[in-house]
mmCIF file of C-alpha atoms in Angstrom:
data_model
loop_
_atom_site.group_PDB
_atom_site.id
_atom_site.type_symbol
_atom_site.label_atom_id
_atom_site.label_comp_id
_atom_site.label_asym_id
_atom_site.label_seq_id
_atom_site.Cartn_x
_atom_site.Cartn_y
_atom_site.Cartn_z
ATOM 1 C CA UNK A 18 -2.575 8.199 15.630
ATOM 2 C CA UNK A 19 0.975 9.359 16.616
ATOM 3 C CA UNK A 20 2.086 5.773 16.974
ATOM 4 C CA UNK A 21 0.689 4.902 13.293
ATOM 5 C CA UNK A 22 2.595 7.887 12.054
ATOM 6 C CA UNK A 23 5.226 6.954 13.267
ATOM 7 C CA UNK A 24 5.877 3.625 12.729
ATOM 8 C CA UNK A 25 4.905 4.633 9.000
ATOM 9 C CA UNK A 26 7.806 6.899 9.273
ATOM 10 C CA UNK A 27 9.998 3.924 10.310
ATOM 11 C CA UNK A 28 8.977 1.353 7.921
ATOM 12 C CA UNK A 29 9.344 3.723 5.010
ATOM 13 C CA UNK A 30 13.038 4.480 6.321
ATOM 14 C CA UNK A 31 13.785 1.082 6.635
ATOM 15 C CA UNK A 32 12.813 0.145 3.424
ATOM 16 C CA UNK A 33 14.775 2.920 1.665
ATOM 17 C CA UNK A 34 18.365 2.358 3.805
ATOM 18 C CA UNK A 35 17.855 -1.847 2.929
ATOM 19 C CA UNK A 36 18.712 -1.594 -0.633
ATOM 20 C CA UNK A 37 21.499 0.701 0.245
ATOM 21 C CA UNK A 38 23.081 -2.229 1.782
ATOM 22 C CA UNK A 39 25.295 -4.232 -0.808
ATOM 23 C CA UNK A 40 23.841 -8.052 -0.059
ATOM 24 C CA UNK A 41 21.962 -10.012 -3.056
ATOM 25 C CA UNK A 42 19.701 -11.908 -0.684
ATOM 26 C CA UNK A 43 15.935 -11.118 -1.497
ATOM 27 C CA UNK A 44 15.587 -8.930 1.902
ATOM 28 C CA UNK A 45 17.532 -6.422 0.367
ATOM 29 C CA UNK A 46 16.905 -6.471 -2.961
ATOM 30 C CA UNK A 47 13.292 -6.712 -2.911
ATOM 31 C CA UNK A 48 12.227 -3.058 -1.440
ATOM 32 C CA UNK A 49 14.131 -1.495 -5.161
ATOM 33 C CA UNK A 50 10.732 -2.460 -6.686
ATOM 34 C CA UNK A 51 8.920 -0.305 -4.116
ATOM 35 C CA UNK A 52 10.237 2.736 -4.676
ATOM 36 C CA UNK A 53 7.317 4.290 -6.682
ATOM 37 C CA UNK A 54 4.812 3.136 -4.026
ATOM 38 C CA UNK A 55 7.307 4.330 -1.469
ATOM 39 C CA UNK A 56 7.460 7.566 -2.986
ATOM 40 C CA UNK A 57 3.663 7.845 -2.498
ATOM 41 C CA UNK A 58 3.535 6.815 0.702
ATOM 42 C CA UNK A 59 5.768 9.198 1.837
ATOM 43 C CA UNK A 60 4.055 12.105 0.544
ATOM 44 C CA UNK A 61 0.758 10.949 2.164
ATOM 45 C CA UNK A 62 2.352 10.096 5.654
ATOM 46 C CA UNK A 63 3.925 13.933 5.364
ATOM 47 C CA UNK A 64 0.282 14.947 4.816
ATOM 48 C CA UNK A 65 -1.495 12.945 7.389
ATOM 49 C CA UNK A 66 1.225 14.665 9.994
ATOM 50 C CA UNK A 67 -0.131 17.348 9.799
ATOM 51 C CA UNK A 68 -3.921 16.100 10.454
ATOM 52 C CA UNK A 69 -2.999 14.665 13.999
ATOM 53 C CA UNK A 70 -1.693 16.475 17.025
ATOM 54 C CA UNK A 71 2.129 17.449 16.773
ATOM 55 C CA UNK A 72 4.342 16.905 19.589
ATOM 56 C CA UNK A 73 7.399 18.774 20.108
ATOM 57 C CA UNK A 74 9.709 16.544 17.943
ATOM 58 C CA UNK A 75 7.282 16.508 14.527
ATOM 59 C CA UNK A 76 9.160 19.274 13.036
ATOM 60 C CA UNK A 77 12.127 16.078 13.222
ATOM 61 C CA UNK A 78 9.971 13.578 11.904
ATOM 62 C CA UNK A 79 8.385 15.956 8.617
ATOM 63 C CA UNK A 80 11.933 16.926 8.179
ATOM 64 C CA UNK A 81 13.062 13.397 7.819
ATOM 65 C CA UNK A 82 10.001 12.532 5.491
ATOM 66 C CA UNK A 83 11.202 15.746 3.203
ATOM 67 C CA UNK A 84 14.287 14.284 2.959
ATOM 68 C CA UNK A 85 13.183 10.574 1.784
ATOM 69 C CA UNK A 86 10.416 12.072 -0.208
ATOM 70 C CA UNK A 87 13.271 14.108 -2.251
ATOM 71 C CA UNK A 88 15.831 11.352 -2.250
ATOM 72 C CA UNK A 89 13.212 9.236 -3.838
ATOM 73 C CA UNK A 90 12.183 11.571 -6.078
ATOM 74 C CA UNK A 91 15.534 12.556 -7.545
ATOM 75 C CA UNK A 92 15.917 9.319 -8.992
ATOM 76 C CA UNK A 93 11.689 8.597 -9.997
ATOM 77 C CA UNK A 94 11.892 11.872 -12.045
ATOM 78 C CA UNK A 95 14.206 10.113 -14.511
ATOM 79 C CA UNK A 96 11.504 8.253 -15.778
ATOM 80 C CA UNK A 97 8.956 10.988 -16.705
ATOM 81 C CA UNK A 98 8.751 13.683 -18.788
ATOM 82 C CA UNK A 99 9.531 16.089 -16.479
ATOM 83 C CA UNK A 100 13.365 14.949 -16.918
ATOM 84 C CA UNK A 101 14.614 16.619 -20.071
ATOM 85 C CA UNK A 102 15.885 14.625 -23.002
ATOM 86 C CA UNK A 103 17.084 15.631 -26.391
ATOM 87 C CA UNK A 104 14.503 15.053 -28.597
ATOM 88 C CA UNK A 105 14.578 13.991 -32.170
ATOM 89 C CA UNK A 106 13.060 13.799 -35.542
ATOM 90 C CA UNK A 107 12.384 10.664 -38.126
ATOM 91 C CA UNK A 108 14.898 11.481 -41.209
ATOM 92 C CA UNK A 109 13.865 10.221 -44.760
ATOM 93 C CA UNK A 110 16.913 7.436 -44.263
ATOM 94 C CA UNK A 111 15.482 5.719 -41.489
ATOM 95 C CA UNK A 112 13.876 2.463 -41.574
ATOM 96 C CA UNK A 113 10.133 1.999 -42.025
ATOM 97 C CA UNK A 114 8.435 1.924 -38.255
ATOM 98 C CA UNK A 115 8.251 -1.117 -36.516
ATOM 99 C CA UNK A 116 6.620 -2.474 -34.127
ATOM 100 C CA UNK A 117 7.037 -5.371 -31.506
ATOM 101 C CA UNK A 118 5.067 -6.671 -28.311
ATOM 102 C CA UNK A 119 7.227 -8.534 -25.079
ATOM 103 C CA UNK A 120 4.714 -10.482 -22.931
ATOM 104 C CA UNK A 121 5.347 -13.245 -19.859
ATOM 105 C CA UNK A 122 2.407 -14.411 -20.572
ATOM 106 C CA UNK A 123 2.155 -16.694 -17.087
ATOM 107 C CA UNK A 124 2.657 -20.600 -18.049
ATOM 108 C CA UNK A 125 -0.545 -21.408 -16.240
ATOM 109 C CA UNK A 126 -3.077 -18.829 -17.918
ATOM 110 C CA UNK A 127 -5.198 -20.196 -20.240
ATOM 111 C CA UNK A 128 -6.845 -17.995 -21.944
ATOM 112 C CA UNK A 129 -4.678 -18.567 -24.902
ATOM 113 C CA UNK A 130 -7.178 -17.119 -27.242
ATOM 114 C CA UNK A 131 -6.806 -13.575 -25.300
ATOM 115 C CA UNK A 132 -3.355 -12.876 -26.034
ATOM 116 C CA UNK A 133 -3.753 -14.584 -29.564
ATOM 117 C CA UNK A 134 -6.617 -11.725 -30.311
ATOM 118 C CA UNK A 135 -4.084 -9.422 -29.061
ATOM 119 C CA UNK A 136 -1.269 -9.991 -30.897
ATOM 120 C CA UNK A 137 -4.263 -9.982 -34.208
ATOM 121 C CA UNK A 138 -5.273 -6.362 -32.899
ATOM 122 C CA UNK A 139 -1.841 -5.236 -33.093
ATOM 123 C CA UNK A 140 -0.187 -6.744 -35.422
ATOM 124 C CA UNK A 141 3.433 -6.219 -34.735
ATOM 125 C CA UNK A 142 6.042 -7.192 -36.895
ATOM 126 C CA UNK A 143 7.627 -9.066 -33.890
ATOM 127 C CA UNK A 144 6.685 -10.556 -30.096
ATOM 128 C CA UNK A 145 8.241 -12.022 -27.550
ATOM 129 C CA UNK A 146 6.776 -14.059 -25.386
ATOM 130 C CA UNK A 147 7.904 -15.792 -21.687
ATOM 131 C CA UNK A 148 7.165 -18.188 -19.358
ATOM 132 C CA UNK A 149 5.651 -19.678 -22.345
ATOM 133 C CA UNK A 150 5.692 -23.681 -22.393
ATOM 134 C CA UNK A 151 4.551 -26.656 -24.792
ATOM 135 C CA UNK A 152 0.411 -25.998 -24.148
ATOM 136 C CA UNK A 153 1.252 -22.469 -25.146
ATOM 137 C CA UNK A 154 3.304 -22.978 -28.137
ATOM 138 C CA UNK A 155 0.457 -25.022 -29.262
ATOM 139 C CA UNK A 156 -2.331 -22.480 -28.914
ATOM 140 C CA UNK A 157 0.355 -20.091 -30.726
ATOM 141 C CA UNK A 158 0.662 -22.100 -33.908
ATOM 142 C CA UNK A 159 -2.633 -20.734 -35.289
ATOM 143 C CA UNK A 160 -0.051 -17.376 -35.714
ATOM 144 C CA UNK A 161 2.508 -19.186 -37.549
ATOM 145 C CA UNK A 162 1.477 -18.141 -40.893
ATOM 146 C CA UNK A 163 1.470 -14.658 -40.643
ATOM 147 C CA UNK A 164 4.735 -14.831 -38.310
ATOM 148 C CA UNK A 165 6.773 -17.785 -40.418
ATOM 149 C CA UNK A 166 9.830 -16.842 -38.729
ATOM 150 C CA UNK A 167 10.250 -18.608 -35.191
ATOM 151 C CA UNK A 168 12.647 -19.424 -32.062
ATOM 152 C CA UNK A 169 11.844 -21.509 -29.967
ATOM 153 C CA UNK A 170 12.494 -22.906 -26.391
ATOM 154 C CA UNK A 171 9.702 -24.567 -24.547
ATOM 155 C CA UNK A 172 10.399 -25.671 -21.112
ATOM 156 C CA UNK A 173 8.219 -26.402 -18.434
ATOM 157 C CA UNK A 174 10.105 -24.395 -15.705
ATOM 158 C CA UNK A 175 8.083 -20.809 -16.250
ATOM 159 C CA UNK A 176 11.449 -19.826 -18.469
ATOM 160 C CA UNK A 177 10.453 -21.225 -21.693
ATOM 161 C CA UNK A 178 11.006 -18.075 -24.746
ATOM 162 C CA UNK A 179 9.589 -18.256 -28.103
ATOM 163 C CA UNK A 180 9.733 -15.297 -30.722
ATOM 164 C CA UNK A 181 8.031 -15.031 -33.524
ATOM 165 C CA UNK A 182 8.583 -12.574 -36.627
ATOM 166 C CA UNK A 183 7.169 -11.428 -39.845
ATOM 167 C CA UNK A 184 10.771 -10.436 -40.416
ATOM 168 C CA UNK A 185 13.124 -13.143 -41.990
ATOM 169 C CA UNK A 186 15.365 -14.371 -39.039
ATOM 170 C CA UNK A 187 18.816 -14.381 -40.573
ATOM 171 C CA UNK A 188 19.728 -16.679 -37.640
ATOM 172 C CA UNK A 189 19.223 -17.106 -33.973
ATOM 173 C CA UNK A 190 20.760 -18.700 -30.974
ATOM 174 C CA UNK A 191 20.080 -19.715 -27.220
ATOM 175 C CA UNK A 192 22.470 -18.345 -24.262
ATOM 176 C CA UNK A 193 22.541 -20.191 -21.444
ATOM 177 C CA UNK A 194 24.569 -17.559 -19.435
ATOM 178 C CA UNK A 195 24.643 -18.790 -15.920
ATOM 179 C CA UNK A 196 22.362 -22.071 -15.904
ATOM 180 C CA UNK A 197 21.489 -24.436 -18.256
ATOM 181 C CA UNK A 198 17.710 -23.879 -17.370
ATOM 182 C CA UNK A 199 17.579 -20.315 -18.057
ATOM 183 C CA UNK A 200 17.433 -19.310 -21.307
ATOM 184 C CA UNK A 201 18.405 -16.066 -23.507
ATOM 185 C CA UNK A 202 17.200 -16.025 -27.583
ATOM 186 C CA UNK A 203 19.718 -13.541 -29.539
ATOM 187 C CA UNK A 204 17.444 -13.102 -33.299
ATOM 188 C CA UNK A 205 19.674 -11.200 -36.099
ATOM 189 C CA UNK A 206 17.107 -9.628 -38.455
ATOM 190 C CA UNK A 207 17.069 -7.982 -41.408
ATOM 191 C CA UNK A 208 14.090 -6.087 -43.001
ATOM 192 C CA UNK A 209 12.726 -5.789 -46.404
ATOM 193 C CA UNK A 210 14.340 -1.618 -46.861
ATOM 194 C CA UNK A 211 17.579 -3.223 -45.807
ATOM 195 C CA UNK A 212 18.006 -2.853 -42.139
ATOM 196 C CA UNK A 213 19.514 -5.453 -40.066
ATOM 197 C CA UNK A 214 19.315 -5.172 -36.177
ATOM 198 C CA UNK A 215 19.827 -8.060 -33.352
ATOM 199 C CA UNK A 216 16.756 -8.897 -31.326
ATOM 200 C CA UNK A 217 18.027 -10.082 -27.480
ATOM 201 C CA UNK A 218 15.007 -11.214 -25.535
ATOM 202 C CA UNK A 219 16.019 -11.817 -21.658
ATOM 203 C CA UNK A 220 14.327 -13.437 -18.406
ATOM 204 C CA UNK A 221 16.246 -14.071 -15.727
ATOM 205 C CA UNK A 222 15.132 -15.594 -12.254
ATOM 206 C CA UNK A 223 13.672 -13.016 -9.688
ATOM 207 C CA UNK A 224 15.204 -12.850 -5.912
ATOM 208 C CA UNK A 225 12.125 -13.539 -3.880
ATOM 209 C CA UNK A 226 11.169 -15.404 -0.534
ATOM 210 C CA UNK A 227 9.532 -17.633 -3.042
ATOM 211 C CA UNK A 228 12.148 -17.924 -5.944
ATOM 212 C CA UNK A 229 15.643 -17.166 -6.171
ATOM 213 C CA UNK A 230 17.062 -16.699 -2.223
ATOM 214 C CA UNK A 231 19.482 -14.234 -3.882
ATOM 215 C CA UNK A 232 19.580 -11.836 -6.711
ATOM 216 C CA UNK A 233 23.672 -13.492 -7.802
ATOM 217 C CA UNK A 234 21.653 -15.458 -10.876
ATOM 218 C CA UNK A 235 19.238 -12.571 -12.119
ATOM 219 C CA UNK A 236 22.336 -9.810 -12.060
ATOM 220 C CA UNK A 237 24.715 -12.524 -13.255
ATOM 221 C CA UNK A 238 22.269 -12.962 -16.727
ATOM 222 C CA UNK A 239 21.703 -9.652 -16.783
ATOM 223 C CA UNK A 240 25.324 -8.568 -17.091
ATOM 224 C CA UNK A 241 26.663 -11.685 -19.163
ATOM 225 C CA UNK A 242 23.888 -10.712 -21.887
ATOM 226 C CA UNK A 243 25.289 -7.075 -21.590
ATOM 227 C CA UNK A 244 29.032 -8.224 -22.515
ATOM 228 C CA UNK A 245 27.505 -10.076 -25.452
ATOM 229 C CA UNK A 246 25.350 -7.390 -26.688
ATOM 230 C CA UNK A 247 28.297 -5.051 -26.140
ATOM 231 C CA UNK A 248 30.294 -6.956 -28.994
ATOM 232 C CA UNK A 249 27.603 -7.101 -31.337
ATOM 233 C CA UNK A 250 28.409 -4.718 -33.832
ATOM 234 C CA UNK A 251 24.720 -3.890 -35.492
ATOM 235 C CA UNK A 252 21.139 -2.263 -33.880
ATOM 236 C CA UNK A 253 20.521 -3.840 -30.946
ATOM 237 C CA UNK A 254 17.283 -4.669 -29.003
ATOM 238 C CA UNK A 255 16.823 -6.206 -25.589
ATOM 239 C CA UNK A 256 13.642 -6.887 -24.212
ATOM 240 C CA UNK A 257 12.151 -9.013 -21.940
ATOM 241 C CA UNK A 258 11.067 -9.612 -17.684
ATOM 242 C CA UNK A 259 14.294 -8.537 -16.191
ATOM 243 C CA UNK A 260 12.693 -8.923 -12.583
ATOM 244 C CA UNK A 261 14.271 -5.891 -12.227
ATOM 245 C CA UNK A 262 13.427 -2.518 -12.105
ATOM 246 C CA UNK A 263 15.943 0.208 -13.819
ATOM 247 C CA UNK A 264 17.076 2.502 -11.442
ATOM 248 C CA UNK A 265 18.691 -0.691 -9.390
ATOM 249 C CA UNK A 266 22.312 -0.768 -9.026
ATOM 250 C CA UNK A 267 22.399 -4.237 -11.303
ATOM 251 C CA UNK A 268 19.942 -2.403 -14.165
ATOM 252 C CA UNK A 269 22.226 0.300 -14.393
ATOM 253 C CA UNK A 270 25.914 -1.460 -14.658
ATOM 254 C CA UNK A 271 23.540 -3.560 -17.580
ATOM 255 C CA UNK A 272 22.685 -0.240 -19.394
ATOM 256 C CA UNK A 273 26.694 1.063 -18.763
ATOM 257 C CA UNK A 274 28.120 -2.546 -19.673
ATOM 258 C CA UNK A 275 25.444 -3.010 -22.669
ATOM 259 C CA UNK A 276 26.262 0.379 -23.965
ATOM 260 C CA UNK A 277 22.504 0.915 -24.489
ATOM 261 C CA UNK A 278 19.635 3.674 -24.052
ATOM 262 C CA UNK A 279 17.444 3.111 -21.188
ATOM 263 C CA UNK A 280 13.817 4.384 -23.361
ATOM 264 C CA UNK A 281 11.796 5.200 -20.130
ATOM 265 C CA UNK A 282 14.170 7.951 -19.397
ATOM 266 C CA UNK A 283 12.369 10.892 -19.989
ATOM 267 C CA UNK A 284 9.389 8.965 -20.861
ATOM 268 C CA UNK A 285 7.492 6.694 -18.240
ATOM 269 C CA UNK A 286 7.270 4.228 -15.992
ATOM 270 C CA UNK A 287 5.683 1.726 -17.850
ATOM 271 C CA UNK A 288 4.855 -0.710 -14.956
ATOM 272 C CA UNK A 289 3.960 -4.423 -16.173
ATOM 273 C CA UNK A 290 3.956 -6.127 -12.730
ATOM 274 C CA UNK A 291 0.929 -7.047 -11.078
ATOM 275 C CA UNK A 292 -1.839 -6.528 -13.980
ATOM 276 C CA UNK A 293 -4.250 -7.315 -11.493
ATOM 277 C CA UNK A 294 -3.251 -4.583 -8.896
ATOM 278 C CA UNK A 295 -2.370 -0.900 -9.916
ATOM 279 C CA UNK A 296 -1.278 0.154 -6.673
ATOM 280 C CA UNK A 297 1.285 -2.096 -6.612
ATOM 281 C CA UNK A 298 2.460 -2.512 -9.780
ATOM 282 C CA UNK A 299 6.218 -2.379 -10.360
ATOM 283 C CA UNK A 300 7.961 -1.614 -14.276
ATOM 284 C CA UNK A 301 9.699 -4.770 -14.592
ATOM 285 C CA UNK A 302 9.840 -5.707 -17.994
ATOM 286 C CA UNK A 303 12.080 -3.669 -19.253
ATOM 287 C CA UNK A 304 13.992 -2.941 -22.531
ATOM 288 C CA UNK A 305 17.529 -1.162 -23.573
ATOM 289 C CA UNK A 306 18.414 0.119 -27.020
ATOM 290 C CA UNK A 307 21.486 0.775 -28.927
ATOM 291 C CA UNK A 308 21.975 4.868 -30.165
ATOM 292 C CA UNK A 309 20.426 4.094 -33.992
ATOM 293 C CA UNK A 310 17.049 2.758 -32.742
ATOM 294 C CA UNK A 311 14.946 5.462 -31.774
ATOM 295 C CA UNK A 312 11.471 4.720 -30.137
ATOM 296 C CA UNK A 313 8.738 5.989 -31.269
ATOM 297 C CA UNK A 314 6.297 4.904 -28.820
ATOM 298 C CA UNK A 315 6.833 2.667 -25.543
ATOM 299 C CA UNK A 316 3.543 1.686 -23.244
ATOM 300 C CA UNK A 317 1.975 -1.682 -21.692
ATOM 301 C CA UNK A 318 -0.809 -3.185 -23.325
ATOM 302 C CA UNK A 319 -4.591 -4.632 -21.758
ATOM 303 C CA UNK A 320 -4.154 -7.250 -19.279
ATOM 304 C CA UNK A 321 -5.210 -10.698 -21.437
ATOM 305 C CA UNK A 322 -5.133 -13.338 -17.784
ATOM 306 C CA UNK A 323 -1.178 -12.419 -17.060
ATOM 307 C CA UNK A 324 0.656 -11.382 -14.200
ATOM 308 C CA UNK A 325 2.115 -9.312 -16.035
ATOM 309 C CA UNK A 326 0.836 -6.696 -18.996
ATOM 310 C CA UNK A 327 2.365 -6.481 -22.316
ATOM 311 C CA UNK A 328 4.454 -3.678 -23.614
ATOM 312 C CA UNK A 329 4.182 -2.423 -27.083
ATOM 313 C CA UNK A 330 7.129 -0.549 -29.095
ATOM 314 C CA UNK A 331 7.406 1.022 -31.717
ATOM 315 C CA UNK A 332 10.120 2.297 -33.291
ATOM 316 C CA UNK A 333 12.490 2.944 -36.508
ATOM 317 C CA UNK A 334 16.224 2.630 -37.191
ATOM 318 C CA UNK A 335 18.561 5.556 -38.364
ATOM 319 C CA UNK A 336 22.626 4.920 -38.883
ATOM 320 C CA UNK A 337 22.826 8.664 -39.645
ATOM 321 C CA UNK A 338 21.169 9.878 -36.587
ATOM 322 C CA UNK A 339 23.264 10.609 -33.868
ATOM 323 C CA UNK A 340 20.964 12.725 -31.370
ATOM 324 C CA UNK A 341 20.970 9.931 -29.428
ATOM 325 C CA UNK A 342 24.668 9.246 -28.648
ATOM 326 C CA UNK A 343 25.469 11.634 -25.741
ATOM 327 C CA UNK A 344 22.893 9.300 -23.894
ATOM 328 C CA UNK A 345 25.219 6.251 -23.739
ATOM 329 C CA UNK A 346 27.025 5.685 -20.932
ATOM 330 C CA UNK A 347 29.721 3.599 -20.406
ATOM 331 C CA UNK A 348 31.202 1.573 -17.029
ATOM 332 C CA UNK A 349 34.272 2.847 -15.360
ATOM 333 C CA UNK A 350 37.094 0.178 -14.947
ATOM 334 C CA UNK A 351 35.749 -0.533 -11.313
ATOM 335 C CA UNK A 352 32.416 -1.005 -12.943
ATOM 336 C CA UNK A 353 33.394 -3.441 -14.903
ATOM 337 C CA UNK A 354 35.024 -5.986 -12.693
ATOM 338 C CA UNK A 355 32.307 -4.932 -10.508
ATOM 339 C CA UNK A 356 30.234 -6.830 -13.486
ATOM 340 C CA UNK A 357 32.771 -9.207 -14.227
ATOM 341 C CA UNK A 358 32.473 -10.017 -9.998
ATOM 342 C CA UNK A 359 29.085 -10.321 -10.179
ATOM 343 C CA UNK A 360 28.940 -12.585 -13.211
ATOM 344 C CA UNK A 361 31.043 -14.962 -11.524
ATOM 345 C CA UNK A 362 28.721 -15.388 -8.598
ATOM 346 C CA UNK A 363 25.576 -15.817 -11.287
ATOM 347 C CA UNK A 364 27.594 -19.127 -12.532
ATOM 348 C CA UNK A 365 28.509 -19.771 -9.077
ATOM 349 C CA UNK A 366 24.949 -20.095 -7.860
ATOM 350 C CA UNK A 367 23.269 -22.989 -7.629
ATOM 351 C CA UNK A 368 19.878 -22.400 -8.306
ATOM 352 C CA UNK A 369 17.375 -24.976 -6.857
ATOM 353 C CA UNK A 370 14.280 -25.068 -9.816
ATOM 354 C CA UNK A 371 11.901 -28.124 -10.833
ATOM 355 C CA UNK A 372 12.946 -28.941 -14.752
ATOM 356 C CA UNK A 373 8.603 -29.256 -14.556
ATOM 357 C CA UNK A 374 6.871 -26.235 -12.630
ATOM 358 C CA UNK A 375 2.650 -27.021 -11.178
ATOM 359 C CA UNK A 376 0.797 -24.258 -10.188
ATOM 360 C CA UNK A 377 0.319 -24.606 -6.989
#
């Protein structure tokens, strides 16, 4: 029992120092996800010391597992309501509410009808969806009436994007930020009361022993989409599976870059990633505002046959409303050729993917 307790005391240390480490490759980018199941385990290893005979250096070991279980901590209460945040009311010149849904709906689930009746139940003025290819934006066309406003990019690589919208697209566009097989849709909208905001939809390649060897192309995205939403001079919304989570180093010179509100601050978690598994379920799809969108509600959505569960917004604009404000954060000038570093590697990286992607 002593030897289980404490190689669980060693495993949980090691995978708290490896993202301290400064190296993109997968090994030490990967464990960031963990650190809500990490934070668990900790606690429960602390417990189950006490259940087994102590030697004369467990007062060391607890210690150490107080200190990991607070370090983790510190940053996890950030994204609950525990963490105070200034909160604020609708004004009579805000926008009507709105509502959107983000889903990577897995290019090789077919239960097409599923997420259809979702997006029916709902209704949302907007969605997103990823990893969505030419079988799925087929099944989707039975939606194109009530959504007559479309962008689309259908590849075959598990990075196709298509958004659709009940709200008139004034126009849209496709980044290509760091590869010409990874897209990025930009959507300028403007609704019937008036309001005009910039819908940014994102999904960048994941580090992973089965993906990306290195995180260089996901942060490079990331931060080349923040520079361009920085200089967009309306609303701004960006949404989408970062394969990220947003208390990494990379989510967080996005948010200061981007000049955005991180929503799950002071709210929740909202973990997407694996719908199939709740223990191990990381928040992954994220989603940054700009200070005059204010969210009104922010949560994931039943699993339709994904990998990954839907999140559901909603929320209103206000130009007048500046409650929000004091929440943006911007990068220091060592951030930002930090980002501008970092970019350059993204582009640099030569990213070995199939232009057509089988299931295996």
């Amino acid at each position: 029992m002593w030897g289980i307790y404490l190689f669980l005391i060693a495993l949980l240390a090691v995978f708290t120092i490896l993202p301290k480490i400064q190296s993109s490759h997968w090994i030490f980018r990967v464990p960031e996800f963990g650190k809500i199941q990490i934070f668990y385990i900790t606690f429960f290893t602390f417990i189950f010391g006490f259940l087994i005979e102590n030697p004369s250096n467990f007062l060391y070991s607890q210690g150490l597992l107080v200190l990991l279980f607070v370090h983790h901590g510190v940053t996890l209460v950030k994204y609950t309501p525990l963490y105070p945040v200034k909160k604020y009311r609708q004004q009579h010149k805000s926008s009507q509410k709105l509502h959107f849904i983000s889903a990577n709906v897995y290019q090789f689930n077919k239960e097409y009808d599923r997420f259809i009746k979702l997006i029916e139940k709902y209704s949302p003025e907007m969605f997103l969806t990823m990893e969505s290819n030419g079988e799925w934006e087929q099944a989707m066309r039975v939606l194109e009436k009530e959504y007559p406003f479309q962008h689309k990019v259908t590849l075959e690589n598990t990075y196709g994007m298509h958004f659709y919208s009940k709200i008139e697209i004034k126009s849209a566009k496709t980044h290509y930020f760091v590869a010409d097989d990874i897209p990025s849709i930009e959507a300028h909208l403007k609704t019937e009361d008036g309001f005009s905001f910039v819908f940014f939809g994102v999904h960048p390649p994941p580090p992973s022993p089965t993906e990306e060897e290195t995180s260089k192309e996901r942060d490079g995205d990331l931060l080349s989409a923040a520079k361009r939403v920085k200089d967009i001079h309306q609303p701004v919304i960006v949404v989408g599976d970062f394969n990220n989570v947003a208390w990494s180093k990379s989510s967080i010179l996005f948010r200061k870059t981007s000049h955005l509100i991180d929503p799950r601050i002071g709210r929740s978690f909202v973990s997407t990633f694996h719908a199939k598994y709740r223990l191990l379920r990381f928040p992954i799809d994220l989603m940054f505002h700009s200070e005059d969108i204010f969210i009104k509600e922010l949560k994931t959505l039943e699993n339709f046959g994904s990998d990954h569960l839907p999140v559901y917004c909603e929320f209103f604009i206000d130009h007048h409303n500046d409650e929000q404000e004091e929440q943006v954060e911007g990068a220091t000038a060592e951030e930002k050729a930090e980002a501008e570093e970092m970019i350059q590697e993204g582009k640099e990286e030569d990213g070995e993917r199939d232009a057509v992607v089988t299931e295996d």
